[in-house]
Every structure is written in C-alpha cells, then in structure tokens.
mmCIF file of C-alpha atoms and ligand atoms in Angstrom:
data_model
loop_
_atom_site.group_PDB
_atom_site.id
_atom_site.type_symbol
_atom_site.label_atom_id
_atom_site.label_comp_id
_atom_site.label_asym_id
_atom_site.label_seq_id
_atom_site.Cartn_x
_atom_site.Cartn_y
_atom_site.Cartn_z
ATOM 1 C CA MET A 1 54.468 -53.859 -47.561
ATOM 2 C CA GLY A 2 52.789 -58.023 -47.576
ATOM 3 C CA THR A 3 55.487 -59.561 -45.387
ATOM 4 C CA GLY A 4 54.617 -61.501 -42.537
ATOM 5 C CA LEU A 5 52.310 -63.988 -41.006
ATOM 6 C CA ILE A 6 48.904 -63.421 -39.875
ATOM 7 C CA ASP A 7 45.866 -65.534 -38.502
ATOM 8 C CA LEU A 8 42.413 -64.652 -39.110
ATOM 9 C CA HIS A 9 40.500 -67.110 -37.307
ATOM 10 C CA VAL A 10 41.239 -66.873 -33.187
ATOM 11 C CA HIS A 11 38.698 -67.475 -30.472
ATOM 12 C CA THR A 12 38.801 -65.753 -26.797
ATOM 13 C CA THR A 13 36.767 -66.111 -23.514
ATOM 14 C CA ALA A 14 34.332 -63.947 -24.841
ATOM 15 C CA SER A 15 32.986 -67.196 -26.656
ATOM 16 C CA ASP A 16 34.809 -70.567 -26.387
ATOM 17 C CA GLY A 17 38.240 -69.904 -25.914
ATOM 18 C CA THR A 18 40.211 -70.649 -23.294
ATOM 19 C CA MET A 19 42.833 -67.068 -23.395
ATOM 20 C CA THR A 20 40.800 -63.713 -22.371
ATOM 21 C CA PRO A 21 41.188 -60.848 -26.338
ATOM 22 C CA GLU A 22 44.190 -59.999 -24.226
ATOM 23 C CA GLU A 23 45.742 -62.795 -23.597
ATOM 24 C CA VAL A 24 45.215 -64.001 -27.239
ATOM 25 C CA VAL A 25 46.672 -60.610 -28.704
ATOM 26 C CA PHE A 26 50.103 -60.813 -26.547
ATOM 27 C CA HIS A 27 50.493 -64.396 -27.462
ATOM 28 C CA ALA A 28 50.193 -63.782 -30.540
ATOM 29 C CA ALA A 29 52.820 -61.218 -30.395
ATOM 30 C CA ARG A 30 54.840 -63.922 -28.769
ATOM 31 C CA GLN A 31 54.648 -66.356 -31.727
ATOM 32 C CA GLY A 32 55.879 -62.970 -34.212
ATOM 33 C CA LEU A 33 52.401 -63.052 -35.711
ATOM 34 C CA ARG A 34 51.844 -59.255 -37.951
ATOM 35 C CA ALA A 35 48.062 -59.715 -37.153
ATOM 36 C CA ILE A 36 45.395 -61.492 -36.226
ATOM 37 C CA ALA A 37 41.484 -61.548 -36.135
ATOM 38 C CA VAL A 38 39.380 -62.578 -33.048
ATOM 39 C CA THR A 39 36.073 -64.143 -34.539
ATOM 40 C CA ASP A 40 34.490 -65.069 -31.485
ATOM 41 C CA HIS A 41 31.313 -67.531 -31.799
ATOM 42 C CA ASP A 42 28.088 -65.114 -31.934
ATOM 43 C CA THR A 43 29.687 -62.157 -29.575
ATOM 44 C CA VAL A 44 31.902 -59.444 -30.263
ATOM 45 C CA ASP A 45 32.120 -58.141 -27.053
ATOM 46 C CA GLY A 46 36.067 -59.497 -26.825
ATOM 47 C CA VAL A 47 36.599 -56.941 -29.997
ATOM 48 C CA GLU A 48 38.034 -53.816 -27.333
ATOM 49 C CA GLU A 49 39.780 -55.535 -25.288
ATOM 50 C CA ALA A 50 41.715 -57.010 -27.866
ATOM 51 C CA LEU A 51 42.242 -53.512 -30.168
ATOM 52 C CA GLU A 52 44.035 -51.912 -27.164
ATOM 53 C CA ALA A 53 45.925 -54.861 -26.063
ATOM 54 C CA GLY A 54 47.099 -54.626 -29.815
ATOM 55 C CA SER A 55 47.656 -51.392 -30.032
ATOM 56 C CA ARG A 56 50.053 -52.452 -26.701
ATOM 57 C CA ALA A 57 51.294 -55.342 -28.293
ATOM 58 C CA GLY A 58 52.597 -53.874 -31.263
ATOM 59 C CA ILE A 59 50.331 -56.539 -33.520
ATOM 60 C CA GLU A 60 47.429 -55.560 -35.738
ATOM 61 C CA VAL A 61 44.340 -56.646 -34.399
ATOM 62 C CA VAL A 62 41.124 -56.757 -36.820
ATOM 63 C CA PRO A 63 37.699 -56.805 -34.826
ATOM 64 C CA GLY A 64 35.194 -60.214 -36.548
ATOM 65 C CA VAL A 65 32.528 -62.666 -35.350
ATOM 66 C CA GLU A 66 31.724 -66.138 -36.806
ATOM 67 C CA ILE A 67 27.765 -67.325 -36.663
ATOM 68 C CA GLY A 68 26.627 -70.506 -37.411
ATOM 69 C CA VAL A 69 23.782 -70.466 -39.746
ATOM 70 C CA ASP A 70 20.618 -73.446 -41.154
ATOM 71 C CA TYR A 71 22.813 -75.322 -43.606
ATOM 72 C CA PRO A 72 23.186 -79.773 -44.103
ATOM 73 C CA GLY A 73 27.104 -80.034 -42.172
ATOM 74 C CA GLU A 74 28.183 -76.841 -41.264
ATOM 75 C CA MET A 75 28.019 -73.513 -42.403
ATOM 76 C CA HIS A 76 29.991 -71.164 -40.403
ATOM 77 C CA ILE A 77 30.034 -66.902 -41.885
ATOM 78 C CA LEU A 78 32.615 -64.783 -40.809
ATOM 79 C CA GLY A 79 32.073 -61.197 -40.607
ATOM 80 C CA TYR A 80 35.638 -58.984 -40.634
ATOM 81 C CA PHE A 81 35.938 -55.644 -39.375
ATOM 82 C CA VAL A 82 32.371 -55.120 -38.215
ATOM 83 C CA ASP A 83 31.671 -52.259 -36.486
ATOM 84 C CA PRO A 84 30.868 -53.673 -32.940
ATOM 85 C CA HIS A 85 28.374 -51.218 -31.993
ATOM 86 C CA ASN A 86 26.283 -51.493 -34.986
ATOM 87 C CA PRO A 87 22.390 -51.946 -33.321
ATOM 88 C CA ARG A 88 21.518 -54.588 -35.898
ATOM 89 C CA LEU A 89 24.600 -56.609 -35.319
ATOM 90 C CA GLN A 90 24.401 -56.464 -31.516
ATOM 91 C CA ARG A 91 20.196 -57.344 -32.403
ATOM 92 C CA GLY A 92 20.639 -60.255 -33.909
ATOM 93 C CA LEU A 93 23.787 -61.697 -31.914
ATOM 94 C CA SER A 94 22.214 -61.327 -29.011
ATOM 95 C CA LEU A 95 19.354 -64.067 -30.851
ATOM 96 C CA LEU A 96 21.951 -65.672 -31.556
ATOM 97 C CA ARG A 97 22.701 -66.003 -27.552
ATOM 98 C CA ARG A 98 19.040 -66.379 -26.669
ATOM 99 C CA TYR A 99 19.282 -69.892 -29.176
ATOM 100 C CA ARG A 100 22.059 -70.795 -26.937
ATOM 101 C CA GLU A 101 20.413 -70.016 -23.300
ATOM 102 C CA GLU A 102 17.964 -72.119 -25.036
ATOM 103 C CA ARG A 103 19.606 -75.207 -26.053
ATOM 104 C CA ASN A 104 22.018 -75.459 -22.953
ATOM 105 C CA PRO A 105 20.377 -76.916 -20.114
ATOM 106 C CA ARG A 106 18.254 -79.458 -22.352
ATOM 107 C CA MET A 107 21.354 -80.730 -22.904
ATOM 108 C CA VAL A 108 22.038 -80.600 -19.653
ATOM 109 C CA GLU A 109 18.795 -81.895 -18.286
ATOM 110 C CA LYS A 110 19.791 -84.689 -20.995
ATOM 111 C CA LEU A 111 23.427 -85.548 -19.314
ATOM 112 C CA ARG A 112 21.866 -85.906 -16.114
ATOM 113 C CA GLY A 113 18.957 -88.633 -17.928
ATOM 114 C CA LEU A 114 22.388 -90.497 -18.644
ATOM 115 C CA GLY A 115 23.744 -90.584 -15.028
ATOM 116 C CA PHE A 116 25.708 -87.594 -15.052
ATOM 117 C CA ASP A 117 25.858 -84.983 -11.729
ATOM 118 C CA ILE A 118 26.415 -81.823 -13.694
ATOM 119 C CA SER A 119 24.415 -78.389 -13.645
ATOM 120 C CA ILE A 120 23.837 -75.078 -16.623
ATOM 121 C CA GLY A 121 25.171 -73.110 -12.926
ATOM 122 C CA GLU A 122 28.645 -75.565 -13.759
ATOM 123 C CA VAL A 123 28.781 -74.960 -17.363
ATOM 124 C CA ALA A 124 28.092 -71.148 -17.434
ATOM 125 C CA GLU A 125 31.009 -70.828 -14.912
ATOM 126 C CA ALA A 126 33.394 -72.768 -16.472
ATOM 127 C CA ALA A 127 32.394 -70.532 -19.912
ATOM 128 C CA GLY A 128 32.993 -67.403 -17.803
ATOM 129 C CA GLY A 129 31.602 -65.132 -20.982
ATOM 130 C CA ASN A 130 27.859 -65.073 -22.085
ATOM 131 C CA VAL A 131 28.399 -67.191 -24.428
ATOM 132 C CA ILE A 132 28.259 -70.786 -23.609
ATOM 133 C CA GLY A 133 28.768 -73.533 -25.986
ATOM 134 C CA ARG A 134 28.787 -77.416 -26.457
ATOM 135 C CA PRO A 135 33.357 -76.791 -25.535
ATOM 136 C CA HIS A 136 32.087 -75.737 -21.821
ATOM 137 C CA ILE A 137 30.491 -78.546 -21.322
ATOM 138 C CA ALA A 138 32.717 -80.738 -22.820
ATOM 139 C CA ALA A 139 35.118 -79.058 -19.873
ATOM 140 C CA VAL A 140 32.999 -79.644 -16.922
ATOM 141 C CA MET A 141 32.764 -83.417 -17.901
ATOM 142 C CA LYS A 142 36.316 -83.586 -18.647
ATOM 143 C CA GLN A 143 36.938 -82.366 -15.465
ATOM 144 C CA LYS A 144 34.978 -84.064 -13.420
ATOM 145 C CA GLY A 145 36.206 -87.202 -15.216
ATOM 146 C CA TYR A 146 33.197 -88.204 -17.158
ATOM 147 C CA VAL A 147 35.388 -88.080 -20.605
ATOM 148 C CA ARG A 148 38.928 -88.150 -21.184
ATOM 149 C CA ASP A 149 38.979 -85.143 -23.600
ATOM 150 C CA PHE A 150 37.048 -83.011 -25.696
ATOM 151 C CA ASP A 151 36.973 -85.190 -28.581
ATOM 152 C CA GLU A 152 35.314 -88.383 -26.292
ATOM 153 C CA ALA A 153 32.789 -85.874 -25.184
ATOM 154 C CA PHE A 154 31.751 -85.258 -28.333
ATOM 155 C CA GLU A 155 32.284 -88.566 -29.581
ATOM 156 C CA LEU A 156 29.855 -90.265 -27.357
ATOM 157 C CA TYR A 157 27.480 -87.360 -26.100
ATOM 158 C CA LEU A 158 27.854 -83.883 -27.784
ATOM 159 C CA GLY A 159 28.371 -84.631 -31.164
ATOM 160 C CA ALA A 160 25.566 -84.435 -33.464
ATOM 161 C CA GLY A 161 23.175 -86.980 -33.141
ATOM 162 C CA LYS A 162 25.343 -88.369 -29.889
ATOM 163 C CA PRO A 163 22.051 -88.456 -26.888
ATOM 164 C CA ALA A 164 22.810 -85.458 -24.992
ATOM 165 C CA TYR A 165 22.667 -83.264 -28.870
ATOM 166 C CA VAL A 166 20.304 -80.828 -29.064
ATOM 167 C CA LYS A 167 19.988 -78.591 -32.237
ATOM 168 C CA LYS A 168 20.598 -75.262 -32.452
ATOM 169 C CA ASP A 169 17.991 -72.739 -33.602
ATOM 170 C CA LYS A 170 19.912 -70.908 -36.315
ATOM 171 C CA LEU A 171 19.724 -68.097 -38.951
ATOM 172 C CA THR A 172 19.374 -69.262 -42.217
ATOM 173 C CA PRO A 173 22.590 -68.241 -44.518
ATOM 174 C CA ARG A 174 21.328 -65.514 -46.022
ATOM 175 C CA GLU A 175 20.872 -63.606 -42.878
ATOM 176 C CA GLY A 176 23.370 -64.155 -41.311
ATOM 177 C CA ILE A 177 25.838 -62.523 -44.336
ATOM 178 C CA GLU A 178 22.923 -59.457 -44.277
ATOM 179 C CA LEU A 179 23.380 -59.616 -40.309
ATOM 180 C CA VAL A 180 27.406 -59.236 -41.396
ATOM 181 C CA THR A 181 26.869 -57.078 -44.369
ATOM 182 C CA ALA A 182 24.414 -54.650 -42.525
ATOM 183 C CA ALA A 183 27.160 -53.568 -40.435
ATOM 184 C CA GLY A 184 30.264 -52.835 -42.602
ATOM 185 C CA GLY A 185 31.736 -56.488 -42.087
ATOM 186 C CA ILE A 186 33.310 -58.229 -44.640
ATOM 187 C CA ALA A 187 31.275 -61.967 -44.853
ATOM 188 C CA VAL A 188 33.727 -65.094 -45.575
ATOM 189 C CA LEU A 189 32.793 -68.475 -45.885
ATOM 190 C CA ALA A 190 34.301 -70.157 -43.606
ATOM 191 C CA HIS A 191 35.730 -73.741 -43.848
ATOM 192 C CA PRO A 192 33.978 -75.077 -46.820
ATOM 193 C CA LYS A 193 35.203 -78.483 -45.739
ATOM 194 C CA TYR A 194 32.619 -78.857 -43.573
ATOM 195 C CA LEU A 195 29.876 -77.765 -45.383
ATOM 196 C CA GLU A 196 27.772 -81.334 -46.852
ATOM 197 C CA VAL A 197 27.460 -80.827 -50.240
ATOM 198 C CA SER A 198 28.461 -82.851 -52.902
ATOM 199 C CA GLY A 199 30.598 -82.338 -56.108
ATOM 200 C CA ASP A 200 32.243 -78.867 -57.371
ATOM 201 C CA LYS A 201 28.531 -78.325 -59.616
ATOM 202 C CA SER A 202 26.024 -78.052 -56.506
ATOM 203 C CA LEU A 203 29.507 -75.955 -54.365
ATOM 204 C CA GLN A 204 29.633 -73.572 -57.620
ATOM 205 C CA ALA A 205 25.633 -73.109 -57.491
ATOM 206 C CA LEU A 206 25.801 -72.413 -53.890
ATOM 207 C CA ILE A 207 28.450 -69.961 -53.650
ATOM 208 C CA GLU A 208 26.948 -68.479 -56.208
ATOM 209 C CA GLU A 209 23.938 -68.185 -54.301
ATOM 210 C CA LEU A 210 25.465 -66.720 -51.494
ATOM 211 C CA VAL A 211 27.231 -64.295 -52.838
ATOM 212 C CA GLY A 212 24.040 -63.122 -54.308
ATOM 213 C CA TYR A 213 23.393 -62.255 -50.487
ATOM 214 C CA GLY A 214 26.788 -60.324 -50.059
ATOM 215 C CA LEU A 215 29.298 -63.302 -49.776
ATOM 216 C CA GLU A 216 32.327 -61.634 -50.455
ATOM 217 C CA GLY A 217 35.112 -64.128 -49.560
ATOM 218 C CA ILE A 218 36.014 -68.172 -48.811
ATOM 219 C CA GLU A 219 38.559 -68.976 -46.096
ATOM 220 C CA VAL A 220 40.404 -70.968 -47.766
ATOM 221 C CA PHE A 221 43.374 -71.743 -45.303
ATOM 222 C CA TYR A 222 42.188 -73.355 -42.630
ATOM 223 C CA THR A 223 44.236 -75.555 -39.878
ATOM 224 C CA THR A 224 42.169 -79.333 -41.356
ATOM 225 C CA HIS A 225 42.006 -78.109 -45.046
ATOM 226 C CA THR A 226 44.180 -81.062 -47.392
ATOM 227 C CA PRO A 227 46.666 -79.773 -49.816
ATOM 228 C CA GLU A 228 44.285 -80.596 -52.349
ATOM 229 C CA GLU A 229 41.186 -79.183 -50.110
ATOM 230 C CA THR A 230 43.210 -75.715 -49.992
ATOM 231 C CA ASP A 231 44.126 -76.059 -54.022
ATOM 232 C CA ARG A 232 40.984 -75.934 -54.505
ATOM 233 C CA TYR A 233 38.559 -73.910 -52.554
ATOM 234 C CA PHE A 234 41.512 -71.325 -53.954
ATOM 235 C CA ASN A 235 40.210 -71.966 -57.442
ATOM 236 C CA LEU A 236 36.536 -71.685 -56.696
ATOM 237 C CA ALA A 237 37.969 -68.044 -54.594
ATOM 238 C CA GLU A 238 39.583 -66.967 -57.876
ATOM 239 C CA ARG A 239 36.583 -68.780 -60.358
ATOM 240 C CA ASN A 240 34.264 -66.360 -58.505
ATOM 241 C CA GLY A 241 36.072 -63.039 -57.983
ATOM 242 C CA LEU A 242 35.986 -63.324 -54.156
ATOM 243 C CA LEU A 243 38.042 -62.478 -51.585
ATOM 244 C CA VAL A 244 41.177 -65.499 -50.426
ATOM 245 C CA THR A 245 41.501 -65.841 -46.093
ATOM 246 C CA GLY A 246 42.980 -67.727 -43.521
ATOM 247 C CA GLY A 247 43.333 -68.724 -40.072
ATOM 248 C CA THR A 248 43.420 -71.580 -37.620
ATOM 249 C CA ASP A 249 40.260 -71.892 -35.851
ATOM 250 C CA PHE A 250 42.471 -71.224 -32.325
ATOM 251 C CA HIS A 251 40.857 -71.531 -29.026
ATOM 252 C CA GLY A 252 43.469 -71.673 -26.585
ATOM 253 C CA ASN A 253 43.469 -74.888 -24.465
ATOM 254 C CA ASN A 254 40.190 -76.164 -26.020
ATOM 255 C CA LYS A 255 41.968 -77.532 -29.269
ATOM 256 C CA GLU A 256 44.970 -78.606 -28.161
ATOM 257 C CA ALA A 257 46.246 -79.440 -31.376
ATOM 258 C CA ILE A 258 45.798 -76.305 -32.896
ATOM 259 C CA GLU A 259 48.717 -73.318 -32.376
ATOM 260 C CA ILE A 260 47.843 -69.546 -33.091
ATOM 261 C CA GLY A 261 49.063 -68.609 -36.528
ATOM 262 C CA LYS A 262 50.591 -72.392 -36.994
ATOM 263 C CA GLY A 263 47.472 -74.477 -36.952
ATOM 264 C CA ALA A 264 48.222 -78.507 -36.339
ATOM 265 C CA GLY A 265 51.216 -77.067 -37.675
ATOM 266 C CA GLY A 266 51.699 -76.042 -41.199
ATOM 267 C CA LEU A 267 49.737 -73.166 -41.838
ATOM 268 C CA ALA A 268 51.063 -70.071 -42.972
ATOM 269 C CA VAL A 269 48.736 -67.452 -44.378
ATOM 270 C CA SER A 270 50.620 -64.280 -45.543
ATOM 271 C CA TYR A 271 49.446 -60.498 -44.660
ATOM 272 C CA GLU A 272 48.507 -59.669 -48.269
ATOM 273 C CA PHE A 273 45.604 -61.119 -48.287
ATOM 274 C CA LEU A 274 44.679 -59.222 -45.189
ATOM 275 C CA GLU A 275 45.921 -56.114 -47.209
ATOM 276 C CA LYS A 276 43.727 -56.933 -50.014
ATOM 277 C CA LEU A 277 40.758 -57.186 -47.211
ATOM 278 C CA LYS A 278 41.375 -53.864 -46.080
ATOM 279 C CA ARG A 279 41.712 -52.515 -49.132
ATOM 280 C CA ARG A 280 37.723 -53.724 -49.889
ATOM 281 C CA VAL A 281 36.996 -52.134 -46.607
ATOM 282 C CA GLY A 282 38.668 -49.090 -47.648
ATOM 283 C CA ASN A 283 37.028 -48.562 -50.643
ATOM 284 C CA ARG A 284 33.590 -48.517 -49.635
ATOM 285 C CA THR A 285 34.215 -45.728 -46.700
HETATM 286 P P1 LIG B 301 28.206 -74.779 -30.464
HETATM 287 O O1 LIG B 301 29.034 -73.427 -30.585
HETATM 288 O O2 LIG B 301 28.087 -74.888 -28.829
HETATM 289 O O3 LIG B 301 27.316 -75.957 -30.943
HETATM 290 O O4 LIG B 301 29.708 -75.704 -30.202
HETATM 291 C C1 LIG B 301 30.248 -76.071 -31.462
HETATM 292 C C2 LIG B 301 31.964 -75.744 -30.748
HETATM 293 O O5 LIG B 301 32.597 -76.818 -30.037
HETATM 294 C C3 LIG B 301 32.765 -75.626 -32.165
HETATM 295 O O6 LIG B 301 33.654 -74.308 -31.620
HETATM 296 C C4 LIG B 301 33.112 -76.015 -32.772
HETATM 297 O O7 LIG B 301 34.824 -76.199 -33.182
HETATM 298 C C5 LIG B 301 33.858 -77.148 -31.271
HETATM 299 N N1 LIG B 301 33.687 -78.283 -31.291
HETATM 300 C C6 LIG B 301 33.258 -79.467 -32.369
HETATM 301 N N2 LIG B 301 33.427 -80.544 -32.083
HETATM 302 C C7 LIG B 301 34.354 -80.722 -31.425
HETATM 303 C C8 LIG B 301 35.348 -82.172 -30.642
HETATM 304 N N3 LIG B 301 35.472 -83.439 -31.421
HETATM 305 N N4 LIG B 301 36.236 -81.334 -29.645
HETATM 306 C C9 LIG B 301 36.696 -79.850 -29.533
HETATM 307 N N5 LIG B 301 35.865 -78.505 -30.338
HETATM 308 C C10 LIG B 301 34.986 -79.229 -30.894
HETATM 309 ZN ZN1 LIG B 302 34.444 -72.494 -30.817
HETATM 310 FE FE1 LIG B 303 33.835 -72.116 -36.981
HETATM 311 FE FE1 LIG B 304 35.456 -70.835 -35.322
#
C-alpha cells in the first residue's frame, strides 16, 4: 500500500547533520514517518547503523548518499539503494573526502587571517565523523560568538565568493552519476532549483545530458521549492519519464528551520514515490 509519509533526503553526524544515524531514525519514527533515506555528503558511513536502527524502530531505511558535482550554482546527485560496500563507490567517496581535507585547512587559514582564533582541530572535533564541511566551521564560529547563526557565517565568510571561501575539487556530473549507478544505485538530481540554468529549454537539454549519463530521477519535492517550482519539476520528470523523489534536507540543529518529513512546515512526500523507486531497483536484480 502506498500510504504513509517519507523523507528521502536526510543528513546525520556521518556528514554534517547533528543527530547520529540511530537518533535520526528514531526521531523519524516518532514523527510518524514510514521511511527515510540517509543521504550524507560524500559518505555511506552512517548507513549500516541507520539500517539496524530502522529494524528496531519499525521504520524503513533506504541506503543513500549525496554527491556535489561540478556545475554552475550547485548540482547535487542523490544515490538511492547504493551498495555501501561497493569498492568503486568507496574509492570515489574517499577521493571526495580527500578533496575536503585539502580545502578545510585553507578555509580555516583564511579565517585566521581575518583575525578569528579557530583551528582545524576544533573544526574536526565539531564534526565528529570523517566528513568535515562548512557547517562544522560555522558551528565553531557560532560557539565562539563570532557569528550569531549559521546564516551569518555563510553570508559573511563561508558562502561562495565570501572572504573565507575556498572552492572544493569535485567530480563531473557524469562521474558523480556513474559512481551511483556503478554501486547499483538510482541517481537522482537533488534540489534542481539551485542549478544555475536559465530557462526551460536549457534545463531540458541539461536533463537529457544527465539522463545520457544514467540519471533516473528528479527531487521534485524539496523544502525550499515553491509550489510553482514543484509543478515545474514534476512536469519535467514526467516529460522525461523520470522517477519523482522528495525530501527535506534535514540536518538537525545545523538547519534549525527544517523538520524531518515536514521541511519548513509544508512538505509531505507520499510513500508511493518510494514504491516506484523500489520497483525500479527490483526490476534490475
Ligand atoms: P560543504 O559541503 O563543506 O561545501 O558545505 C555545504 C553544506 O553547507 C551543505 O550541507 C549546505 O546545505 C550547507 N549550507 C549552505 N549554506 C548554508 C546556510 N546559510 N546555513 C546553513 N547551512 C548552509
Ligand atoms: Zn549538508
Ligand atoms: Fe544538497
Ligand atoms: Fe543534502
């Protein structure tokens, strides 16, 4: 049966969420969700714990990942039902974590140059896991009283083009999608609103290109999509015969306004979309 609500875009302490995989799963169960996908940045380290917690909490857990790839604006590829032990995926993700390790100390150095007393050790401690990102830097800055909140940290220092920003090396869209599909996963274009692409025609051309690389779905339902954008991306998915997914990008206290399953309040993603993903995976094996 297709009843029940889901959240297919959730971060844990394995990347830059503030709840452990187990905490996230039990939190989702308390919120009455039927299923969640754990989609940490550049790692599947939280997946096993989440799957195990899911069986105890009585909620379905989908193994996932989120990979940022090189494209104007932001292009993130979600991978669902990836095999977390796939060697090629493991190698690809550790390369991405190495890119982060090159970038993070440089951002911290820039902040020190701006007069802030902050060290990479403090940032690593704030991160806990082995994926360190800008939200962890923001957390230390907030804790030390250098900024009021995360938005201010990104607005003034950490956002693209701001004084402490350092660009991170990335995979190409093709490489990101292929990493997911090589691990048996379904590749989905996350939050398309953040792509810098002008007009329906260019967006359609881009989707066709990505489908050529193996893209199978679009994240139509997303916390910051307006009703008009949701309609637009739904039609785009339909027109291209793509799967439809949805999720909140829950990060715990690192994105305080976002609740699991609900986003900023109005999100409600039906289990039927997960059923279609499962059918696609099932037809492959
Ligand atoms: P990184 O992966 O290190 O480049 O950091 C990107 C992360 O920062 C993503 O999870 C974004 O969602 C998050 N992020 C970007 N802007 C903000 C903001 N204004 N407040 C909180 N988190 C943000
Ligand atoms: Zn994040
Ligand atoms: Fe994202
Ligand atoms: Fe995300």
